[in-house]
Coordinates of C-alpha atoms in Angstrom, one line a residue:
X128 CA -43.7 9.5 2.6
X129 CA -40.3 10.6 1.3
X130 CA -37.9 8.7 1.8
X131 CA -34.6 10.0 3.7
X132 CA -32.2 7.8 2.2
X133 CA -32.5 9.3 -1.4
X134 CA -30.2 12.1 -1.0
X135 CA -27.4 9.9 0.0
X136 CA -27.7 7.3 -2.3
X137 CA -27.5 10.5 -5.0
X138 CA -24.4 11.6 -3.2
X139 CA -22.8 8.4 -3.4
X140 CA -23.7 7.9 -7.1
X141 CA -21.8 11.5 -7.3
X142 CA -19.1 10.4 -5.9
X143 CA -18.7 7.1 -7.8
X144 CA -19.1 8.3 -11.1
X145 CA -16.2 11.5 -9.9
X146 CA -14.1 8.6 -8.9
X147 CA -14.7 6.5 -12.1
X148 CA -14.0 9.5 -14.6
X149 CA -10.8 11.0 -12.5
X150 CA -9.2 7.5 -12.7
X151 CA -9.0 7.4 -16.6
X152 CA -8.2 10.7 -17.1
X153 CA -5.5 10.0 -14.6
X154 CA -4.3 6.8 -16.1
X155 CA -5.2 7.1 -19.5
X156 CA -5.1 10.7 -20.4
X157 CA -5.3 12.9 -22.7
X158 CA -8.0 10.8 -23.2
X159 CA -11.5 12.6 -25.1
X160 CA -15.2 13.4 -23.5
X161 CA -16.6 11.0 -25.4
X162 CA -13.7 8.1 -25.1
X163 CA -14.6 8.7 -21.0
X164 CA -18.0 8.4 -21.8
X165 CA -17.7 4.9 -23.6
X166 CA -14.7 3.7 -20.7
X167 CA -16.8 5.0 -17.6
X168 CA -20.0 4.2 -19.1
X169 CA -21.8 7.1 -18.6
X170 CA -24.2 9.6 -20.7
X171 CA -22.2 12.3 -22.5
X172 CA -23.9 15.5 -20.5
X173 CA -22.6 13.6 -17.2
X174 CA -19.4 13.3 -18.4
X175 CA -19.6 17.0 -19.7
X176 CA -20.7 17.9 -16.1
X177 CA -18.3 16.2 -13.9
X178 CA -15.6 17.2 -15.8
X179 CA -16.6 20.7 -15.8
X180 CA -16.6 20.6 -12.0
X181 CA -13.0 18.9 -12.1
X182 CA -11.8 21.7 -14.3
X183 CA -13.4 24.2 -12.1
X184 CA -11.6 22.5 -9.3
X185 CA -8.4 22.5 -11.0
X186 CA -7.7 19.2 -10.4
X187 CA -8.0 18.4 -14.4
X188 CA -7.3 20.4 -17.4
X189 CA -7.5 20.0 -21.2
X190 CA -4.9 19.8 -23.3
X191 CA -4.0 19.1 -27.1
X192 CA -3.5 15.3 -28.4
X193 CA -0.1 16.0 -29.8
X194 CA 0.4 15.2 -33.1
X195 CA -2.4 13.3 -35.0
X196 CA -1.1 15.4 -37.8
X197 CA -5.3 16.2 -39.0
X198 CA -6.2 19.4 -40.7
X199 CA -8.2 22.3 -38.5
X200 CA -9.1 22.8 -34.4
X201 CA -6.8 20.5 -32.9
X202 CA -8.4 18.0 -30.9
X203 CA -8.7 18.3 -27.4
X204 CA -8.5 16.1 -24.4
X205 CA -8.5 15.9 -20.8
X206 CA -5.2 15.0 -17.9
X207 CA -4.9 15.3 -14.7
X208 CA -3.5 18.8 -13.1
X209 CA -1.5 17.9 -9.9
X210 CA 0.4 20.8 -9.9
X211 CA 0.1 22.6 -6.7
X212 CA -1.7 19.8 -5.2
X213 CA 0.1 18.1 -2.1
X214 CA -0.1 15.6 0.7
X215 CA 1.4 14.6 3.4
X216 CA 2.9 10.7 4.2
X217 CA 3.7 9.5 7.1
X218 CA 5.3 6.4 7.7
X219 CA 5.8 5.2 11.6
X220 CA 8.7 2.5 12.3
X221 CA 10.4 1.4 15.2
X222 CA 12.3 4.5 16.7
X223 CA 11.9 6.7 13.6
X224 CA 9.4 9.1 11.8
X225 CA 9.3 9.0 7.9
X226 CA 7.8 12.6 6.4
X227 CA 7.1 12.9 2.7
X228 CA 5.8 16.2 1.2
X229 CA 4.4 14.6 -2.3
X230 CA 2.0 16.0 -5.5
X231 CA -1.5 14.1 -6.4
X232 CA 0.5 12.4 -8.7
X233 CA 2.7 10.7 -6.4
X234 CA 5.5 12.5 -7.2
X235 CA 8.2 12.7 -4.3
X236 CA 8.7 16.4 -3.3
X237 CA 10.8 16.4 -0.2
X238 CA 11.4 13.1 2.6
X239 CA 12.9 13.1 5.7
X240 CA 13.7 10.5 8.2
X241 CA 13.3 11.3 11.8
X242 CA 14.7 9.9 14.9
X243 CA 11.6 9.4 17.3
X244 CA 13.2 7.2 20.3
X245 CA 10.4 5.1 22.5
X246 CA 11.5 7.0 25.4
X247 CA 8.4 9.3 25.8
X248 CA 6.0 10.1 28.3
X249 CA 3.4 10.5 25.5
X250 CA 3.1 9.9 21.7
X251 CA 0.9 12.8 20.7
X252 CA 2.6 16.1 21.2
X253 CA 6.3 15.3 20.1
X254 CA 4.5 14.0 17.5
X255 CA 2.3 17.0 16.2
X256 CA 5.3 19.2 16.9
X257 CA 7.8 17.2 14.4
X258 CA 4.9 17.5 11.6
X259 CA 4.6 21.2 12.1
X260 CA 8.4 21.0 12.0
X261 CA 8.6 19.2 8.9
X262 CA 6.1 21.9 7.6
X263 CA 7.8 24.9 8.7
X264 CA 11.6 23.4 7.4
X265 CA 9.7 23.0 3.9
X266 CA 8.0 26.1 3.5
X267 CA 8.9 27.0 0.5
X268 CA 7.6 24.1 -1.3
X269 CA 4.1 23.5 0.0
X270 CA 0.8 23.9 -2.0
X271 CA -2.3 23.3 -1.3
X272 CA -2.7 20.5 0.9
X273 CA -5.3 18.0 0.6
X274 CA -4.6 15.2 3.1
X275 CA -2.5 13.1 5.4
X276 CA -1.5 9.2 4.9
X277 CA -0.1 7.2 7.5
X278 CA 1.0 3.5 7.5
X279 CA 2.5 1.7 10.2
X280 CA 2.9 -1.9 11.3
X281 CA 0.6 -2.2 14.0
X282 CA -3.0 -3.1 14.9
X283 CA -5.2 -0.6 13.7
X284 CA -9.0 0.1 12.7
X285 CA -8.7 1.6 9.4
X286 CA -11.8 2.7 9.2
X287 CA -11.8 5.0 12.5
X288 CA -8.7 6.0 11.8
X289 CA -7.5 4.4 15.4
X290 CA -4.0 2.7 15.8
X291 CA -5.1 0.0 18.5
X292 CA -2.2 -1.0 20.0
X293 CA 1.7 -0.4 19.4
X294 CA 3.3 -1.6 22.6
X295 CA 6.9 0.2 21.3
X296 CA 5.2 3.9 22.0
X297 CA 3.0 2.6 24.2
X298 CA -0.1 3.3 22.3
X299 CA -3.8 1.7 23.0
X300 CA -6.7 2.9 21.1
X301 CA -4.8 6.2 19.9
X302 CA -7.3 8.2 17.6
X303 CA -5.2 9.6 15.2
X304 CA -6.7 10.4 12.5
X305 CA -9.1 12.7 14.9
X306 CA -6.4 14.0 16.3
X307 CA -4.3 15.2 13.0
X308 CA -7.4 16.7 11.7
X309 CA -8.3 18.5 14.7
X310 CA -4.5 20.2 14.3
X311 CA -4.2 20.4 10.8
X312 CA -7.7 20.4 9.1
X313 CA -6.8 17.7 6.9
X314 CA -8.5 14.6 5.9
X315 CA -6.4 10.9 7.6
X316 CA -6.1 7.9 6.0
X317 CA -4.8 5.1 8.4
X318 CA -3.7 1.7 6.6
X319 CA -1.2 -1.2 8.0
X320 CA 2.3 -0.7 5.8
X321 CA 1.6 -4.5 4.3
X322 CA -2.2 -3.6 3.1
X323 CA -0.8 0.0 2.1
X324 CA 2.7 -2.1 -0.1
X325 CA 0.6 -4.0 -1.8
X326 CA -1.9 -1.2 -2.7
X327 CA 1.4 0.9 -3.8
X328 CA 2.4 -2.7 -6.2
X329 CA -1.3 -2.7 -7.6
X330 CA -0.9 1.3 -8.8
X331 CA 2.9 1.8 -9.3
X332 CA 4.3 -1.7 -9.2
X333 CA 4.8 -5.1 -10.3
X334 CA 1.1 -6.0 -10.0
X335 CA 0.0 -2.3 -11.9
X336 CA -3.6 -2.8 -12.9
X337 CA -3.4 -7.0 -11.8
X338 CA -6.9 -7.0 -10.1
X339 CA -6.4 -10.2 -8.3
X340 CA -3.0 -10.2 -6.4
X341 CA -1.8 -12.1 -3.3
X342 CA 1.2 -10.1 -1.6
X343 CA 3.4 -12.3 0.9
X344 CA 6.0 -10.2 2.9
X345 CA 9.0 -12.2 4.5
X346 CA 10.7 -9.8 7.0
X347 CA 11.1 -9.0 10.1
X348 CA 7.7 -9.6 10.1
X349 CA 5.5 -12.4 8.0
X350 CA 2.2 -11.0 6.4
X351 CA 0.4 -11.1 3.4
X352 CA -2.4 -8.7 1.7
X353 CA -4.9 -9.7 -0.5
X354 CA -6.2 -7.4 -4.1
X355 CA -9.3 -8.8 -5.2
X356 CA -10.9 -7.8 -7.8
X357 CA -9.0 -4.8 -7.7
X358 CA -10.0 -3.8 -4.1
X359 CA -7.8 -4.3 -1.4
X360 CA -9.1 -7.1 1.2
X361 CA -9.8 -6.1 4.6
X362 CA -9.6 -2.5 3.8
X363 CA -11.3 -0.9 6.9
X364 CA -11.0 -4.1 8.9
X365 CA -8.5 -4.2 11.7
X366 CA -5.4 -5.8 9.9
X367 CA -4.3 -7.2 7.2
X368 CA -4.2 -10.9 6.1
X369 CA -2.5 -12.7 9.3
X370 CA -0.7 -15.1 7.9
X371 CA 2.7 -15.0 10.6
X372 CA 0.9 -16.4 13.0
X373 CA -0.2 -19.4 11.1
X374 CA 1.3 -22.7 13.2
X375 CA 3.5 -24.9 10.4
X376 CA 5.6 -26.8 12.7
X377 CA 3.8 -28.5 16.3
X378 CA 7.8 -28.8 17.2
X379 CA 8.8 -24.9 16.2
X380 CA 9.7 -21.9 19.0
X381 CA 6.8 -20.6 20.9
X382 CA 5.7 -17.0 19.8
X383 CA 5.0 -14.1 21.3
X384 CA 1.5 -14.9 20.6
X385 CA 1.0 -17.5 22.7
X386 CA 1.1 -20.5 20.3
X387 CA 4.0 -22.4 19.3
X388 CA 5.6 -23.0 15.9
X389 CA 4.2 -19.9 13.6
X390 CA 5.1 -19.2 10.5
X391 CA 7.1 -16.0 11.7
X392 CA 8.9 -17.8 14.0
X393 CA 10.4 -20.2 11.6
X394 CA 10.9 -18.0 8.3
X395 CA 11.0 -14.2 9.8
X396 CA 14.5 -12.9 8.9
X397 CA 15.8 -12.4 12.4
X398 CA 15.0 -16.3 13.5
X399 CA 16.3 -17.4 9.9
X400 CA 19.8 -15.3 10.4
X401 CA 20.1 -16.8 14.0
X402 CA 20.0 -20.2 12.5
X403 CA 22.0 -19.3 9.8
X404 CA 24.8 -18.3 12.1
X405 CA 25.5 -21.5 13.3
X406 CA 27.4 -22.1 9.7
X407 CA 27.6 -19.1 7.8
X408 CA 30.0 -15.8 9.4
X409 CA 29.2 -12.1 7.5
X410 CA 32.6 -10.2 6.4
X411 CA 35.0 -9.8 9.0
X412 CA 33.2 -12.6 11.1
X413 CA 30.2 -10.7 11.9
X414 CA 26.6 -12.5 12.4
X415 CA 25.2 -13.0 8.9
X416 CA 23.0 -10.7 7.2
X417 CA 20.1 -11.5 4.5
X418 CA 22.0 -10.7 1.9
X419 CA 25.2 -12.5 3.1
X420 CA 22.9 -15.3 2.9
X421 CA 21.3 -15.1 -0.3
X422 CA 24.6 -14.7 -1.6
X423 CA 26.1 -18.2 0.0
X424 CA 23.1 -20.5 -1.2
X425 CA 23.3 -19.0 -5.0
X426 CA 27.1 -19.8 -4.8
X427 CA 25.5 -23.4 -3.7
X428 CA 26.6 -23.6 -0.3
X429 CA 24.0 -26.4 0.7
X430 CA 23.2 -25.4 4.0
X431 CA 22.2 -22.1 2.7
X432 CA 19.7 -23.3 0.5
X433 CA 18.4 -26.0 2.7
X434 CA 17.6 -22.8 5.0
X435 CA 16.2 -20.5 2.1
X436 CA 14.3 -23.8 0.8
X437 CA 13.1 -24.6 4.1
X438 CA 11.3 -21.1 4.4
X439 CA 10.0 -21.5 1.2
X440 CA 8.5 -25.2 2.0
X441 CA 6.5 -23.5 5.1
X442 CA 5.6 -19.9 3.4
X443 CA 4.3 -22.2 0.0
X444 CA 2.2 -24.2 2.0
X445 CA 0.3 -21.1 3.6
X446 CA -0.1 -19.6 0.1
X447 CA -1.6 -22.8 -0.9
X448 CA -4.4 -22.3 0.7
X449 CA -4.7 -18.7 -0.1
X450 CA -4.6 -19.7 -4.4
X451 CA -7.1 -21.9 -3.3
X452 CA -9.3 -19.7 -1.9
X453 CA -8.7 -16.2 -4.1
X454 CA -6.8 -17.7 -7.3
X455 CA -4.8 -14.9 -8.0
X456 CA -3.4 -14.0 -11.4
X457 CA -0.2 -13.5 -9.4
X458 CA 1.7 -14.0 -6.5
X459 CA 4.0 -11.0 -5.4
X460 CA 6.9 -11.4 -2.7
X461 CA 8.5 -9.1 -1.0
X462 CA 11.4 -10.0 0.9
X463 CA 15.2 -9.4 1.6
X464 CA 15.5 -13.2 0.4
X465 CA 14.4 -12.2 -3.4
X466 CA 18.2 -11.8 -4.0
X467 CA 17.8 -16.0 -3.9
X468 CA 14.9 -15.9 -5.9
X469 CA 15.9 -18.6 -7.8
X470 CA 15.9 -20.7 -4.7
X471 CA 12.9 -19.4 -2.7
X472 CA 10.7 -19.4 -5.6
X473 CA 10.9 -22.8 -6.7
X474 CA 10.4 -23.8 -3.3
X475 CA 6.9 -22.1 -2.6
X476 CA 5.6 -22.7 -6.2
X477 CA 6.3 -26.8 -5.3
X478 CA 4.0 -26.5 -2.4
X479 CA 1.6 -24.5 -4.3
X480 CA 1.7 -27.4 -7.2
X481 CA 1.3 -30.1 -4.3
X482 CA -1.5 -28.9 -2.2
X483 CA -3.5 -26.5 -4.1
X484 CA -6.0 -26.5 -7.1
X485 CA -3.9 -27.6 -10.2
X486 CA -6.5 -25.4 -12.1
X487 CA -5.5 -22.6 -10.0
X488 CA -1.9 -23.5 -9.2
X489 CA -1.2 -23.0 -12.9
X490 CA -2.9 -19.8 -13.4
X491 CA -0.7 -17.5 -11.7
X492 CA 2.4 -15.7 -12.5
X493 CA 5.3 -15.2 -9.5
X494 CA 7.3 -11.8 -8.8
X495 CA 9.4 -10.2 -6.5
X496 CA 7.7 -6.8 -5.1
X497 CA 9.2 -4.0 -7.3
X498 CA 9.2 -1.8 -4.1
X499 CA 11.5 -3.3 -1.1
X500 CA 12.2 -0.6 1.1
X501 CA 9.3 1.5 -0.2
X502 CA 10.0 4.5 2.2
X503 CA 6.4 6.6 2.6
X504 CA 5.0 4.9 -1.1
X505 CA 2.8 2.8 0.1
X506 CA 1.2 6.4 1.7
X507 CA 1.0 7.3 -1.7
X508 CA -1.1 4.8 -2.8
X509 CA -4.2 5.4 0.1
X510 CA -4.2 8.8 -1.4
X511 CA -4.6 7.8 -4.7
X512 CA -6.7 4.9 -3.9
X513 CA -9.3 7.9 -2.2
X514 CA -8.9 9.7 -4.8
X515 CA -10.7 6.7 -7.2
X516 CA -13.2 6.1 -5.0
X517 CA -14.2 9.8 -5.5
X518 CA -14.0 10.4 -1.4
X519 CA -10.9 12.7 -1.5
X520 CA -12.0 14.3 -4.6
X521 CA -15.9 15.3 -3.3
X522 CA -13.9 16.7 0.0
X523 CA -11.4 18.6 -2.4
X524 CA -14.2 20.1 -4.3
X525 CA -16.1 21.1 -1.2
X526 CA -13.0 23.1 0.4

């Protein structure tokens, strides 16, 4: 009998192999037909074949290797053609909208912050209507549009495209990526802003091309994402890497989760700054800010860095259990207290050094996240991280 899985296996062998090629000619080109073939391991006429259909889509073009300086037909290779080819990011925070207009590329066309106050009977149509807003106030500028990115802190289902619950809008099981593409046609990618940062790091960032990357995020919020072996962990799962809700001290606060003690309760900035009041003033005798205490403990005030080294102590011992269990080639951090660097480092790579694998604990590299306040980036990156895996690129090609 013939089997009815065949044709979808060959479709997702297409789509593989479309991903493969696109992503060296994207990072690597002009690169040649037969350089791809050797680099995506795959027979000349496939190469000759997919490529044609990316030049047909105009989503690649050839172009001349400048000069090699050899005699006759100048050699020929193939680069990406993003020209014309845009996306929309969305970013949702606390009381505001973020709208980015961008190319395939990633290149920033137009960005505008919105004020989107909780104070609404219901999410969805102020919503749509600021989007077609954003459209219509950019005009001018927008191409052919291929898809939509979103990233927000919340709990989400990636892989439905459903924000779960964000109890600051009042959603609960909010289909959105249904929804957008019901009003605008376009494919959605849904990711949590941590997962999405660290994806943004591993294509634009510190961790570019660093296939095995552990991201901690000391904020507001404490999180942590996971690149193994250059895939993101818990990609279409319903969050991230919890690690702010980890308990480190039996004594600590209770949390909003119920327990008592969690890591975000004891090193998010807000509870930090709060304690930090008690002997630290900002300018003009305002509460103290991040930086206003980054500032005092490099200037050695010791009560400064006993706070900053504190935070370290509990976030290190957390990680160590993460090296133990991924043994990353590097640790990225991203957090307002990188100004102190020199103090919050140390502190987590001590606790790392006492409690994890000393094969492991020596094997890694530590950095600060080169994107902070990444704006709609980390959109960016779901886009292009679709656009590797071939799934954007077969829907592009279909129309």
């Amino acid at each position: 009998m013939k089997s009815t899985t065949q044709p979808g296996h060959i479709d997702h062998i297409k789509q593989t192999n479309m991903g493969v090629v696109y992503r060296y000619i994207d990072q690597q080109g002009p690169i040649s037909r037969i350089s791809l073939s050797k680099k995506a391991q795959l027979a000349p006429a496939s190469i000759t074949k997919i490529t044609r259909e990316l030049m047909d889509a105009h989503l690649v073009r050839e172009t001349e290797f400048p000069g090699l300086g050899f005699r006759g037909r100048p050699a020929v290779g193939l680069k990406t053609d993003c020209g014309g080819w845009h996306f929309l990011c969305i970013r949702i925070n606390r009381g505001e909208v973020i709208f980015a207009l961008r190319e395939l590329s990633g290149k920033l066309l137009a960005e505008e912050v919105i004020e989107f106050p909780a104070a609404r009977a219901d999410f969805v149509p102020p919503f749509l209507a600021e989007i077609d807003a954003f459209f219509a106030r950019n005009y001018a500028i927008v191409g052919r549009l291929t898809a939509i990115a979103i990233t927000i802190n919340a709990a989400i289902d990636p892989a439905k495209g459903i924000i779960l619950d964000f109890p600051y809008y009042n959603i609960a099981e909010l289909p959105v990526a249904d929804i957008l593409f019901q009003h605008t046609g376009m494919p959605v990618f849904l990711q949590h802003t941590v997962s999405a940062w660290s994806l943004a790091e591993y294509f634009f960032g510190a961790s570019k091309e660093c296939r095995n990357s552990i991201q901690l995020v000391i904020d507001e919020h404490v999180g942590a994402a996971v690149i193994t072996d250059g895939s993101l962990l818990h990609a279409h799962r319903h969050s991230c890497a919890e690690i702010g809700h980890t308990r480190v001290n039996p004594q600590g606060k209770p949390c909003y989760c119920g327990n008592q003690g969690c890591l975000e309760t004891e090193v998010g900035i807000r509870h930090l700054l709060a304690r930090a009041a008690a002997f630290l003033t900002g300018p003009d005798g305002q509460p103290p800010t991040a930086d206003t205490l980054c500032r005092a403990a490099l200037e050695g005030d010791v009560s400064a860095c006993a706070l900053i080294e504190e935070a370290g102590h509990y976030i290190g011992d957390v990680a160590a259990v993460m090296v133990n269990i991924f043994n990353p080639e590097m640790i990225l951090i991203g957090s307002p207290l990188n100004a102190a660097s020199s103090v919050l480092f140390p502190a987590i790579q001590s606790r790392i050094n006492q409690s994890a694998l000393p094969e492991f604990s020596k094997t890694f590299t530590m950095t600060s996240c080169e994107f902070i306040n990444c704006g709609t980036l980390p959109g960016a990156a779901l886009v292009k991280e679709a656009l590797y895996s071939g799934s954007l690129l077969i829907k592009l090609m279909n129309g």
